[in-house]
Amino acid sequence: MYKYNPIDQAIVDARVSQFSEQMTRYLAGELPEEQFMPLRLQNGLYIQRHAPMLRVAIPYGTLAGYQLRHLAQIARKYDRGYGHFTTRQNIQFNWLALEQVPEVLGELATVQMHAIQTSGACVRNTTTDPLAGTVADEAIDPRVVCELIRQWSTFHPEFAYLPRKFKIAVVATEEDRAAIEVHDVGIRIKKHVIHGLAFDLWVGGGLGRTPLLGHRLLADLPLDELRNWLTAVLRVYNLAGRRDNKYKARIKILVNAMGVEAFREAVTHRYLTDHDSDLKISAETLEDLGDSFSCKLEPQPIEGHQGSLDFQRWYRQNTKPHRIMGYRSVFLSLKRPGTAPGDVTALQMDVIADLADRFSQSEIRTTHDQNLILPHVAESDLKELLQCLSAHDLAHPNLGLISDSIACPGLDFCSLANAPSLSLAEALHETFDDLDEQVDIGPLEVKISGCMNACGHHHIAHIGILGVEKKGQPWYQITLGGRDQQGAALGKRLGPAVPHDDVLPLIKRLVDTYLEERQPGEYFVGFVDRLGVDYLKEISYATH
Amino acid sequence: MPLINSQGAVTALSPPDALDPTQSDMTSVGDVLMIAFAFDSPVDGKAFSAAALLRAEGYGGTLIGVGPVGLDRLAYGFRAGFDVLELTDDEWQQLQPHHLSPFPHHYQPETRPSQPLKKSA
């Protein structure tokens, strides 16, 4: 995987010094809160309900074993012994002391990590396919492009104070495992007869209060011009985006206000007028970065899988094919009963780091579904790996099933939330506690957000749950039929909000109806498409 | 915000709001000696792009940023193409060399005028 060069390291070290000085000025009363807030946010530091929260960047969701081991040390030394993996492939620490944050950043820098631009109105961590480099049909490892975007966007003098946050996702396969249509900018890289490598540019997607799918603004652009096109998009947004109302400030609002055609014309004009040859990406750069991400694996004989029923269930549910014969990508579900989605203890981090070193080329991936992956495991090692994972509650075989729900921290931690999220995630485990039943139900994505900001991505869930406040009490709106892959769609509201304790009975009625009325081979989301939300509303609220 | 041209006249333009991202702007400011852009708040960064856009199009006059720029945004401002940025008296007292250049390297190309301003005779 990519290793810092001296320039990368010098910049991250300088950032630690810069933020330490900013914190010193703030604590000394020399820097007003209104000026400190954007500075701390651009370093991922929030003031939350109970304590400061630090969001640490995991660029494009790729971690090395030694980095995860150091995150475990930070969890023990500065936090309460755990960390929380987020829906944007980062990790958060929820219980830091404000004055210790510069010290934590210093420690992170020793292992090529940082919190740069993990929040604030700037270009955030670029996310991508968590299976990058392991699948056979990639045009290029998308992390190569993500790293180029990371460098280009880090401390960009024009784009550090945008109207609002700006999120970019990149894929390089037909299958979209990064939800590019619900990002401010989505990039799909593909092979191209003329350009060699080209990309389609999606703009104006996003969730939050105004969920919208992005528009495919331009197609078949040569990949070597990516940074010039991104500059053009950002420049139009920075000059024309609204700043008078934070809820109207995302690029999706601008694109809709201008109209897609006018926005396309503006971006094209800026591209043609301001083109900078220094931003062109050379073939040599792509090749060098490609080498830094490539993983040299020798094909292995394929093992038989005659193990126990537990092994077979885990193999089927939690491992995926690898482009190299004899290897699998192994998913570690972070959705176990009794644990908040995405939470991992320091001990588990150490174990995962050790297992990555032993079995997966020292590499770990984070997913936007708040799970982890050991991406390169030889099939011959799978049984031993399962034993080790099981001993540390990391082998729960529920990937993609109804209990593999994602949830924001909700009212338990977040100062923006209206309602708890984590208790509903736990209630899913209790209501659907039979793994055989979950397998029978099949693929079903439940996503839970504690407020309209939609950090739990409920709009793109098969069953979305949104916490709202009614007369001081938490209630929940249910949406159905959302999805984030090809043919992405936003969920439709099922009906009136229900109180906390009615949410799971309602979902149970929906699922029972699905089990009774589904057609052969029909998944839940197809069932919703076929029967429609109005029909399901009658059933869901029948006994409510 | 007034714009002063080479004859000392003040134009009616008020960038960056007057900058239309769909249009080339050099036609309106090409012979202006000095342009001042206002930062409306400590989080307003529109003027960074306004300055960079003018530099990208070859504007060689003086760019001034006024308003709550802040010590921690000076480096962004100068790299975006500003020549002069406003500070408060307190900020002036706190100013250290690292505020002007906090990083030893940058990932982005420098934004500087590609051609000097042609002064009117």
Coordinates of C-alpha atoms in Angstrom, one line a residue, chain A residues 7-8 11 14-15 18 21-22 25 30 38-39 150-152 154-161 238-239 243 266 269-270 273 276 278-279, chain B residues 21-24 42-46 48-50 52-53 56-57 71-73 76 79-80 91 94 98-99 102-105 107-109:
Chain A
I7 CA 7.1 15.5 1.4
D8 CA 3.9 13.8 2.7
I11 CA 3.3 18.2 5.5
A14 CA 3.9 20.6 9.9
R15 CA 0.1 20.2 10.4
Q18 CA 0.2 24.2 13.2
E21 CA -0.2 26.3 18.0
Q22 CA -3.8 27.0 17.2
R25 CA -3.9 30.2 21.2
E30 CA -6.3 34.5 22.0
P38 CA -13.5 26.0 11.5
L39 CA -9.9 25.3 12.4
R150 CA -6.0 13.3 -1.5
Q151 CA -2.8 15.1 -2.5
W152 CA -4.5 17.7 -4.8
T154 CA -5.0 18.6 0.9
F155 CA -4.6 22.3 2.1
H156 CA -5.8 23.5 -1.4
P157 CA -5.6 27.3 -1.1
E158 CA -8.9 27.8 -2.9
F159 CA -11.0 25.0 -1.5
A160 CA -10.4 25.0 2.2
Y161 CA -13.3 27.3 2.9
N238 CA -17.0 28.1 -4.5
L239 CA -17.9 31.2 -6.5
R243 CA -23.4 30.9 1.9
A266 CA -20.2 26.7 -16.4
H269 CA -16.1 27.0 -19.5
R270 CA -13.9 27.1 -16.4
T273 CA -10.5 28.9 -19.6
D276 CA -3.4 24.2 -15.9
D278 CA 0.7 21.3 -14.1
L279 CA -2.5 19.5 -13.0
Chain B
P21 CA -18.2 31.6 -13.0
T22 CA -19.7 31.0 -16.5
Q23 CA -17.9 34.0 -18.0
S24 CA -14.4 35.1 -18.6
P42 CA -13.9 33.8 9.1
V43 CA -15.4 30.9 7.1
D44 CA -16.1 32.7 3.8
G45 CA -13.7 31.5 1.2
K46 CA -15.2 32.7 -2.0
F48 CA -9.8 32.6 -2.6
S49 CA -11.3 31.3 -5.8
A50 CA -12.0 34.8 -7.1
A52 CA -7.1 32.3 -8.1
L53 CA -9.4 32.6 -11.1
A56 CA -5.3 31.8 -13.8
E57 CA -6.6 34.1 -16.4
L71 CA -3.9 34.6 10.8
D72 CA -4.6 31.0 9.9
R73 CA -5.8 31.8 6.4
Y76 CA -4.1 30.2 1.8
R79 CA -1.1 31.1 -2.3
A80 CA -4.4 31.8 -4.0
E91 CA -3.6 39.5 15.0
Q94 CA 0.4 37.6 17.4
H98 CA 4.8 30.2 10.4
H99 CA 1.5 31.9 9.9
P102 CA 2.9 26.8 7.8
F103 CA 3.9 24.0 5.4
P104 CA 7.3 23.3 3.8
H105 CA 5.7 21.8 0.7
Y107 CA 0.7 19.6 -3.4
Q108 CA -0.8 22.2 -5.7
P109 CA 0.9 24.3 -8.4

